[in-house]
PDB file of C-alpha atoms in Angstrom:
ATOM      1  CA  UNK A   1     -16.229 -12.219  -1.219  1.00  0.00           C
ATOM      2  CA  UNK A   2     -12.884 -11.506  -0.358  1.00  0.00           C
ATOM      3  CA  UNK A   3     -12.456  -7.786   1.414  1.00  0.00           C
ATOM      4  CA  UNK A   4     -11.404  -5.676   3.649  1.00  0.00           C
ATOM      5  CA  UNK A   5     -14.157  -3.116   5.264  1.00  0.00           C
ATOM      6  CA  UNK A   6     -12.932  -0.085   6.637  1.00  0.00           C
ATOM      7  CA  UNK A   7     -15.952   2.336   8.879  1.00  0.00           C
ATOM      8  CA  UNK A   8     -16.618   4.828   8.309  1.00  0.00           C
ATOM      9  CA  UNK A   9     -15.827   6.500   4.755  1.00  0.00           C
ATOM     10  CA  UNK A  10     -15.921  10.393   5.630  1.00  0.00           C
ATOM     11  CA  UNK A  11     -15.585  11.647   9.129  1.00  0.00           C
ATOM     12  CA  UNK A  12     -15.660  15.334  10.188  1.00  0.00           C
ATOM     13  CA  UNK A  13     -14.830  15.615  13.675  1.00  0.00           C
ATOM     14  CA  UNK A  14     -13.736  18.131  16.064  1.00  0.00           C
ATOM     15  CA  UNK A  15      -9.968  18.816  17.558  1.00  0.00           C
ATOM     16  CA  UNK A  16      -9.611  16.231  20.972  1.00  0.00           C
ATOM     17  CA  UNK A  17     -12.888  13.990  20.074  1.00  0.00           C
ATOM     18  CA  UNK A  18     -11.523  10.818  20.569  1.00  0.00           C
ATOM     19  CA  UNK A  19     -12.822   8.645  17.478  1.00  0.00           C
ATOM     20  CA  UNK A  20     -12.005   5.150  16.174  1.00  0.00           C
ATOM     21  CA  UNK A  21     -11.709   3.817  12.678  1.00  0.00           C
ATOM     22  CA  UNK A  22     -12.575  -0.001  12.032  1.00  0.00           C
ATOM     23  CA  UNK A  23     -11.197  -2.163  10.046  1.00  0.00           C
ATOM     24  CA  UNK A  24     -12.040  -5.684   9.409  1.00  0.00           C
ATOM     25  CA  UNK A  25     -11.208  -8.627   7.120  1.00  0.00           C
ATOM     26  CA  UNK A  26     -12.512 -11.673   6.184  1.00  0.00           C
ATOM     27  CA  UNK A  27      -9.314 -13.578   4.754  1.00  0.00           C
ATOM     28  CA  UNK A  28      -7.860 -14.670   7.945  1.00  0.00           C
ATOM     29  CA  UNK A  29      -4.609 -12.444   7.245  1.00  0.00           C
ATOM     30  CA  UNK A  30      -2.251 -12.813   9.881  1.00  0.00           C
ATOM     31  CA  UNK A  31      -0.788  -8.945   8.629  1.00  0.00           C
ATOM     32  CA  UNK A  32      -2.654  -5.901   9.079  1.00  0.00           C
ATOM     33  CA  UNK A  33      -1.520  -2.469   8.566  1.00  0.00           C
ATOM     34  CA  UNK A  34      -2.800   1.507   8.530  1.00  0.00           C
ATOM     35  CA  UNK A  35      -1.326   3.770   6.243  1.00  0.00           C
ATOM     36  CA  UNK A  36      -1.865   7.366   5.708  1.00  0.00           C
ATOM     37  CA  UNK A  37      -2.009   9.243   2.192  1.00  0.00           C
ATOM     38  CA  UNK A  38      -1.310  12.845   2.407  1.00  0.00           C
ATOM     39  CA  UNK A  39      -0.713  14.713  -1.255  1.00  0.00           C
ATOM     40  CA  UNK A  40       3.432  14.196  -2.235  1.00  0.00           C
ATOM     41  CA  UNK A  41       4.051  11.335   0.119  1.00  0.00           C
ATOM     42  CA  UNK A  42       2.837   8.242  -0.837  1.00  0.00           C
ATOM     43  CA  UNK A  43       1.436   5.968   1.829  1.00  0.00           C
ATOM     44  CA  UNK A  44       2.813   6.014   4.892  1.00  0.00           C
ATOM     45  CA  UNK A  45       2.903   3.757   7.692  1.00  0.00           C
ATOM     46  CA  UNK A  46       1.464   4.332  10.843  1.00  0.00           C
ATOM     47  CA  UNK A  47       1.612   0.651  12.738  1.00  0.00           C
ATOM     48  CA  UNK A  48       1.478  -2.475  11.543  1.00  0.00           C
ATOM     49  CA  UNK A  49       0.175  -5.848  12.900  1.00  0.00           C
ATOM     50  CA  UNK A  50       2.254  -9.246  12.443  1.00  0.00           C
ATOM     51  CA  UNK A  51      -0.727 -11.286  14.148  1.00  0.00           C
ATOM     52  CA  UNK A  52      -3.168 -11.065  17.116  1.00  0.00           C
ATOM     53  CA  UNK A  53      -1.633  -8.842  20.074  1.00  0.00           C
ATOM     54  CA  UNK A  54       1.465  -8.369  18.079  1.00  0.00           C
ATOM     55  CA  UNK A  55       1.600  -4.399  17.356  1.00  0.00           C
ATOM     56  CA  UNK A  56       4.525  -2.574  15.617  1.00  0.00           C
ATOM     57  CA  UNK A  57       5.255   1.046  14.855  1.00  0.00           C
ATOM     58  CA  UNK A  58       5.614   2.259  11.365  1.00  0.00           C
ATOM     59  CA  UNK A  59       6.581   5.270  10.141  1.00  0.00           C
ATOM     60  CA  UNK A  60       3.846   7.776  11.499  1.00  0.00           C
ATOM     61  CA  UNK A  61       2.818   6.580  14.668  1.00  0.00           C
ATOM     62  CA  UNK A  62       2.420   9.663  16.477  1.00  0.00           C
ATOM     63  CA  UNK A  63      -1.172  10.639  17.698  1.00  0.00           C
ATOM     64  CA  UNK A  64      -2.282   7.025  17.071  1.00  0.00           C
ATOM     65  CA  UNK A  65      -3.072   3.993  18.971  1.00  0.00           C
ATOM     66  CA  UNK A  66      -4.079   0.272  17.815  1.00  0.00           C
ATOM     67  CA  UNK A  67      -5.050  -2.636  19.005  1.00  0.00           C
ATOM     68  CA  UNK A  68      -5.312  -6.294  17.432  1.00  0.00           C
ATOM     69  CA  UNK A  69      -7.450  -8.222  19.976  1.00  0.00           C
ATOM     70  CA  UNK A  70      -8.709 -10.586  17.084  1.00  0.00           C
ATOM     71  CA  UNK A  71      -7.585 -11.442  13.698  1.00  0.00           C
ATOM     72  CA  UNK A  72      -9.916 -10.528  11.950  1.00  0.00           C
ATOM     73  CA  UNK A  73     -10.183  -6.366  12.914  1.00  0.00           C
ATOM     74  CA  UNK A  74      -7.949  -3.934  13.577  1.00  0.00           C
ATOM     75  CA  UNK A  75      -9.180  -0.526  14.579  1.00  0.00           C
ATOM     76  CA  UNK A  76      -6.949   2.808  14.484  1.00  0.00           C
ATOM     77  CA  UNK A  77      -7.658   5.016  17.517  1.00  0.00           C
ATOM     78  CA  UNK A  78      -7.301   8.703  17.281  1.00  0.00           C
ATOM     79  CA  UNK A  79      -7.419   9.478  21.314  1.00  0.00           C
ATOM     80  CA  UNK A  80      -7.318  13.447  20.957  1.00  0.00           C
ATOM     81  CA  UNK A  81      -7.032  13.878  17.201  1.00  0.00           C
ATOM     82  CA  UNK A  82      -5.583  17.193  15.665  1.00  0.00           C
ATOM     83  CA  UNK A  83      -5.940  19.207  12.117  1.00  0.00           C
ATOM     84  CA  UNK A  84      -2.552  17.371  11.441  1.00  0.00           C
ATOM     85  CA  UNK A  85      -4.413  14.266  11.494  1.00  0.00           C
ATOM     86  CA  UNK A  86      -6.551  15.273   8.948  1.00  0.00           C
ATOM     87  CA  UNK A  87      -5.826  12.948   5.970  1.00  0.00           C
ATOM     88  CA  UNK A  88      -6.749   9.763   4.016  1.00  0.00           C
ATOM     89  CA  UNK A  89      -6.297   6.510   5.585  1.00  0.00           C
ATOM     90  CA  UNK A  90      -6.016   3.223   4.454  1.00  0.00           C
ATOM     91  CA  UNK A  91      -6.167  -0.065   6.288  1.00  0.00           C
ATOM     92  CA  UNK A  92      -4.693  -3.367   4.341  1.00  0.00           C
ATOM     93  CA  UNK A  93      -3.950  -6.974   4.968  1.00  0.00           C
ATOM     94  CA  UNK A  94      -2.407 -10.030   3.818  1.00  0.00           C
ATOM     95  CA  UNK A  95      -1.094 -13.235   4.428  1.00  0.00           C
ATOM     96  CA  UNK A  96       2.171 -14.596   6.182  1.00  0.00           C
ATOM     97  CA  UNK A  97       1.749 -18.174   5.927  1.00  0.00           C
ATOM     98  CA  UNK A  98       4.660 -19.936   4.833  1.00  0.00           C
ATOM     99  CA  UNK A  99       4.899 -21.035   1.359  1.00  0.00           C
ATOM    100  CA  UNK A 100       2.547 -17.928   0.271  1.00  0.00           C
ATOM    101  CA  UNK A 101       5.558 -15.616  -0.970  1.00  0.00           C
ATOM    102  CA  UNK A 102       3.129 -14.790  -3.886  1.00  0.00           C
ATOM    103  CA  UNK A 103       0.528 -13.220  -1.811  1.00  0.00           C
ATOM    104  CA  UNK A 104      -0.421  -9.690  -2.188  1.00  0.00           C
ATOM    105  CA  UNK A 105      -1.905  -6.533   0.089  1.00  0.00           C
ATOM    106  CA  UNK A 106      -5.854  -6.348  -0.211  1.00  0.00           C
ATOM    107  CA  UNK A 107      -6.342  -2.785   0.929  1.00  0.00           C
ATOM    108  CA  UNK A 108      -9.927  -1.320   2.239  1.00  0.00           C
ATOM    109  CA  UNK A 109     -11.802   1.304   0.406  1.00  0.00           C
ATOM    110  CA  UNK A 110     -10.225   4.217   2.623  1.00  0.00           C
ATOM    111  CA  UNK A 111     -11.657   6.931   4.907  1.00  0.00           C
ATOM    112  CA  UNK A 112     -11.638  10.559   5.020  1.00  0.00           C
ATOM    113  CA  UNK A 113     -10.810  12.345   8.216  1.00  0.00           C
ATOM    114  CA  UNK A 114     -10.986  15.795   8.451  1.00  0.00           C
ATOM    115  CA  UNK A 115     -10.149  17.436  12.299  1.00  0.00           C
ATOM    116  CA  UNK A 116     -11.697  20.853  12.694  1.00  0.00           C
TER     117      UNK A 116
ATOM    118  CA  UNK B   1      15.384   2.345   7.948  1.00  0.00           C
ATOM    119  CA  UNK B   2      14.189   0.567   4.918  1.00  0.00           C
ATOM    120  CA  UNK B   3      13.601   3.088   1.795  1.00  0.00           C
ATOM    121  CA  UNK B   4      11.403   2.333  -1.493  1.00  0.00           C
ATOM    122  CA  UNK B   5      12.460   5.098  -4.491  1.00  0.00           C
ATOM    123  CA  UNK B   6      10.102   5.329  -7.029  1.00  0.00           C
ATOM    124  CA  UNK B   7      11.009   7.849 -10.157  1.00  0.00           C
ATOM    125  CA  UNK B   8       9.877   9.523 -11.975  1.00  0.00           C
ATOM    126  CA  UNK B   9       7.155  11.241  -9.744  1.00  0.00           C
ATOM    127  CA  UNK B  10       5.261  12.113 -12.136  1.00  0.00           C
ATOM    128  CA  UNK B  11       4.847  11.474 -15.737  1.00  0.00           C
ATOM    129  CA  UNK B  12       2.289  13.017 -18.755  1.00  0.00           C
ATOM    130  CA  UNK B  13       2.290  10.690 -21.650  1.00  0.00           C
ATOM    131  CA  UNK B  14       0.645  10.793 -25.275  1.00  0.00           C
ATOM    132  CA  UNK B  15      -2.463   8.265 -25.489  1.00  0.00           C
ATOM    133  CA  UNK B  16      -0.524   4.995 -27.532  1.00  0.00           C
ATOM    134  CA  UNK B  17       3.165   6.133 -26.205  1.00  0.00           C
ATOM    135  CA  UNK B  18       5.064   3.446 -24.508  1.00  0.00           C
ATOM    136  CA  UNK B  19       6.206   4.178 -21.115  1.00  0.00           C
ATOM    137  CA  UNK B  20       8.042   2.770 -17.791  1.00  0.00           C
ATOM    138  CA  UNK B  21       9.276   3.638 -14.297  1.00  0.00           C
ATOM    139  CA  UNK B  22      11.335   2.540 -11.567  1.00  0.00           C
ATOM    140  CA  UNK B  23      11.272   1.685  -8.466  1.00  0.00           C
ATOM    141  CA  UNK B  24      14.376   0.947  -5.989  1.00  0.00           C
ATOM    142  CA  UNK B  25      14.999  -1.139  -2.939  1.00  0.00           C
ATOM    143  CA  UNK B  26      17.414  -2.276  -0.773  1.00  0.00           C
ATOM    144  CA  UNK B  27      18.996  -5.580  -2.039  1.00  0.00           C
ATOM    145  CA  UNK B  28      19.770  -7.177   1.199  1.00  0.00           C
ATOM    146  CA  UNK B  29      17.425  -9.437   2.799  1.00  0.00           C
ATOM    147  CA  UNK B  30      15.177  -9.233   0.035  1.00  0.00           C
ATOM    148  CA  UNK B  31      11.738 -11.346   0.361  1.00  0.00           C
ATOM    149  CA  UNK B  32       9.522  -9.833  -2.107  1.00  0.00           C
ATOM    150  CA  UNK B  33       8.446  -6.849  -4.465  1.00  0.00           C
ATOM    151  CA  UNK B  34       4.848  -5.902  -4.775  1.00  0.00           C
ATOM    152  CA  UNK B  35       3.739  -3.194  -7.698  1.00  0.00           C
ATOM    153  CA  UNK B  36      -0.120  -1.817  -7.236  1.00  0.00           C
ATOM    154  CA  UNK B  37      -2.257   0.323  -9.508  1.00  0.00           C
ATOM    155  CA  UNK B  38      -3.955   2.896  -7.327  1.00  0.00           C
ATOM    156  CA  UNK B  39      -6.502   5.065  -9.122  1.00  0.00           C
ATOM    157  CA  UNK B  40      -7.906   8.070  -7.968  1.00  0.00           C
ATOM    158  CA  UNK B  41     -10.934   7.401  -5.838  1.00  0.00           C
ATOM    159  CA  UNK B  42     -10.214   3.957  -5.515  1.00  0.00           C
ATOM    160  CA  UNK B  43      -8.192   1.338  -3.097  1.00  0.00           C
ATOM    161  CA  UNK B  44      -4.731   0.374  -4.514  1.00  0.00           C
ATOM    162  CA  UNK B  45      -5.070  -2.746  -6.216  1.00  0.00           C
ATOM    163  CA  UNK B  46      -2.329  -5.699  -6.834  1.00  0.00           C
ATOM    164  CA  UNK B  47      -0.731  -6.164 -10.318  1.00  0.00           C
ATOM    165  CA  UNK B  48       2.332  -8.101  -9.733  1.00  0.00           C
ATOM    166  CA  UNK B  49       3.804  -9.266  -6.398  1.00  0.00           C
ATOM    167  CA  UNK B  50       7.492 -11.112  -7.853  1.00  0.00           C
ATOM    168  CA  UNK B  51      10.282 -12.750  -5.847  1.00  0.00           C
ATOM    169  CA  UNK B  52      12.771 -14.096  -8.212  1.00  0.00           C
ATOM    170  CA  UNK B  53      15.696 -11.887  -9.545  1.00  0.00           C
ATOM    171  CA  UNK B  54      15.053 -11.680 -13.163  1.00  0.00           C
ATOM    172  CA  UNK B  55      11.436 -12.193 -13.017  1.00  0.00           C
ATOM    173  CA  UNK B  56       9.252 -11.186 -15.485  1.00  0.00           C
ATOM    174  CA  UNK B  57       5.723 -10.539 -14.926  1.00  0.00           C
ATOM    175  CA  UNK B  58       2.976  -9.668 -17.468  1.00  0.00           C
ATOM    176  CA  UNK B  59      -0.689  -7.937 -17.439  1.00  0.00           C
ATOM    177  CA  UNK B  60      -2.317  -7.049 -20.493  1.00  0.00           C
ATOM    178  CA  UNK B  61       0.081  -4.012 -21.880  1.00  0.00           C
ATOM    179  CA  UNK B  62       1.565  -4.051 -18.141  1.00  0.00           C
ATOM    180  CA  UNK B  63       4.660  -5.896 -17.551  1.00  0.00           C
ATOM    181  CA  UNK B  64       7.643  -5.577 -15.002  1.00  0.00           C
ATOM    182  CA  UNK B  65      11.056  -7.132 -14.273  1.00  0.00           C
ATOM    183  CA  UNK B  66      12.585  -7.603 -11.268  1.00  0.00           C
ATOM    184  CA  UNK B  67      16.536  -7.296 -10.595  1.00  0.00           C
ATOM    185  CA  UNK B  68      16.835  -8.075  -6.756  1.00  0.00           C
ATOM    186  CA  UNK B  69      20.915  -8.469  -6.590  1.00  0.00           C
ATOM    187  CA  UNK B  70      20.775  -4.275  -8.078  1.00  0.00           C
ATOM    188  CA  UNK B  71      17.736  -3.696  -5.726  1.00  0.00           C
ATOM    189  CA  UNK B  72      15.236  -2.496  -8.985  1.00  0.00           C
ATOM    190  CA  UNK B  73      12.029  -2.939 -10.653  1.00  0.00           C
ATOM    191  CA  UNK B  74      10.449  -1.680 -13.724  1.00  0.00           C
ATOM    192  CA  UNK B  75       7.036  -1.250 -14.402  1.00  0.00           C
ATOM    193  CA  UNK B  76       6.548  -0.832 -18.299  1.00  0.00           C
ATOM    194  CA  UNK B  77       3.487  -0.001 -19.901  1.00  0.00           C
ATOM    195  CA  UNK B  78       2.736  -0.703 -24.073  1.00  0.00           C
ATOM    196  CA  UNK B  79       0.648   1.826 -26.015  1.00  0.00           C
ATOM    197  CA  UNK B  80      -0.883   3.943 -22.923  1.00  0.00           C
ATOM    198  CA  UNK B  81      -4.170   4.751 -22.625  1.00  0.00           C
ATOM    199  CA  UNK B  82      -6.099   7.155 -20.814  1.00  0.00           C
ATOM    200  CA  UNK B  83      -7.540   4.628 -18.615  1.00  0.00           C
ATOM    201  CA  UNK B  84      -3.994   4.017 -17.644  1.00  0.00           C
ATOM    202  CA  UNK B  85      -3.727   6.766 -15.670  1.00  0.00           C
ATOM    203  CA  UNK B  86      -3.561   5.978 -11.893  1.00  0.00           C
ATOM    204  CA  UNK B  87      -0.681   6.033  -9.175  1.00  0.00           C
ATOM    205  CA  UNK B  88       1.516   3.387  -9.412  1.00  0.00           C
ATOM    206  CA  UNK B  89       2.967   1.944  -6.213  1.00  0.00           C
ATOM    207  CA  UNK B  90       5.868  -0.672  -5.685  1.00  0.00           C
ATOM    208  CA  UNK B  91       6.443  -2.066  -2.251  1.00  0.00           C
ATOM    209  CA  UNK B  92       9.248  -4.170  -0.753  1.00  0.00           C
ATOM    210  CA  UNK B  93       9.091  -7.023   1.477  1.00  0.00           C
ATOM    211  CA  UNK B  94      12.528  -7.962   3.682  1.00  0.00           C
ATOM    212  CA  UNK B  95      12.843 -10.363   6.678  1.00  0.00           C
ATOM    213  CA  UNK B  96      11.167 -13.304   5.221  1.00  0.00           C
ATOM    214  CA  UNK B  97       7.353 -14.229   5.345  1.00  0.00           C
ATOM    215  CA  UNK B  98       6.749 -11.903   8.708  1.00  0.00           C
ATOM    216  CA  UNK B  99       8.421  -9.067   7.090  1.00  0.00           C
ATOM    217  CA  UNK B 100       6.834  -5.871   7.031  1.00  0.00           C
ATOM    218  CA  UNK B 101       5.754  -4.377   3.842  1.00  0.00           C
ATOM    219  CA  UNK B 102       7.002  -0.880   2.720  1.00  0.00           C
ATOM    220  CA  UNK B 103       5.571   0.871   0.169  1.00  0.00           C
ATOM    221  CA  UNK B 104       7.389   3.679  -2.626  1.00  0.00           C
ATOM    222  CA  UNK B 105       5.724   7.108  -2.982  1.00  0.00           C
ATOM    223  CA  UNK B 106       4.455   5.893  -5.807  1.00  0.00           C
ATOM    224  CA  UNK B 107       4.822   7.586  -9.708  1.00  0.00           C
ATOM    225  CA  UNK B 108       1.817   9.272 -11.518  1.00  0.00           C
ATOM    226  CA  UNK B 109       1.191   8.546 -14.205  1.00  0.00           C
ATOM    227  CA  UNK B 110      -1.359  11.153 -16.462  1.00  0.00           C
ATOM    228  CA  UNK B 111      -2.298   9.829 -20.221  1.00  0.00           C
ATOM    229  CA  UNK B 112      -4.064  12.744 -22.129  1.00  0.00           C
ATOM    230  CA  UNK B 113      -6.041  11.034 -25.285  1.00  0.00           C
TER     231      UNK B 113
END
């Protein structure tokens, strides 16, 4: 089956614990992406990944670090997270290939952060 | 800095009333225009990902058009119904097939039976 796995689905954690969020897929999507949903503002992007080792900045990069190693997972590092970080996150993927204009974002099932 | 507009932000609808919103993008370099039903709880989901300026695109009671020389796209829904309700996201593509993907704030949709 088709997906993308996000771990884990809640996290508590305490202000300056460094934690990680992974995210893998099994589509062999070139694109990766973490978003952040906070109530009023949509989805926002944090950074974005066009293929393996190639890292971009979204919108909301601040406080966050990636990495894209392999193609298949792309975890969202929180080195000294903050109450500010505290939020819903989202991690999607999807194609580039040429020829595949059609193709859309398959998004992961989300996880809740809260920073105490 | 490439901005997605979706309007209304919000919208409360009669169960079986008709209803649509919009969502607006920049026009140049256009690739692509993704719309995604998000309900609460849940992941977004794909409904229609278009390319072609006056595409039409139909789900069910869900359809959308696509003007990409204007930069819009609206989502119409036919008779609402309370499972209807959900977020409902558009997101351009620019650049070509790399392009990033940039996503609206999205319009919610309530429909009270």
């Amino acid at each position: 089956e088709a997906q993308v796995t996000q771990n884990p689905r809640y996290l508590i954690t305490v202000t300056g614990k460094k934690l990680t969020v992974t995210c893998s897929q099994n589509m062999n999507h070139e694109y990766m992406s973490w978003y952040r949903q906070d109530p009023g503002l949509g989805l926002r992007q944090i950074y974005y990944s066009m293929n393996v080792e190639v890292t971009d900045k979204g919108d909301v990069p601040e406080g966050y670090k990636v990495s894209r190693k392999e193609k298949r997972n792309f975890p969202l590092i929180l080195e000294s997270p903050s109450p500010n970080q505290t939020s819903l996150y989202f991690c999607a993927s999807s194609s580039l290939k040429q020829g595949r204009r059609y193709t859309e974002a398959f998004f992961g099932q989300g996880t809740r952060l809260t920073v105490v | 800095i490439l901005n997605v507009e979706q309007s209304p932000q919000s919208l409360h609808v009669q169960e079986g009333d008709s209803t649509n919103f919009t969502c607006s993008f920049p026009s140049s370099n256009f690739y692509a225009l993704h719309w995604y039903r998000w309900e609460t709880a849940k992941s977004p989901e794909a409904l229609f990902v278009m390319t072609l300026n006056g595409d039409e695109k139909k789900k069910g009671r869900i359809s959308a058009t696509l003007n990409t020389k204007e930069g819009y796209s609206y989502l119409y829904i036919k008779g609402s119904q309370p499972e209807d309700s959900a977020t409902y996201l558009c997101a351009s593509k620019v650049g070509g097939s790399q392009g990033n993907l940039i996503f609206g704030k999205g319009t919610k949709l309530s429909v009270k039976p």
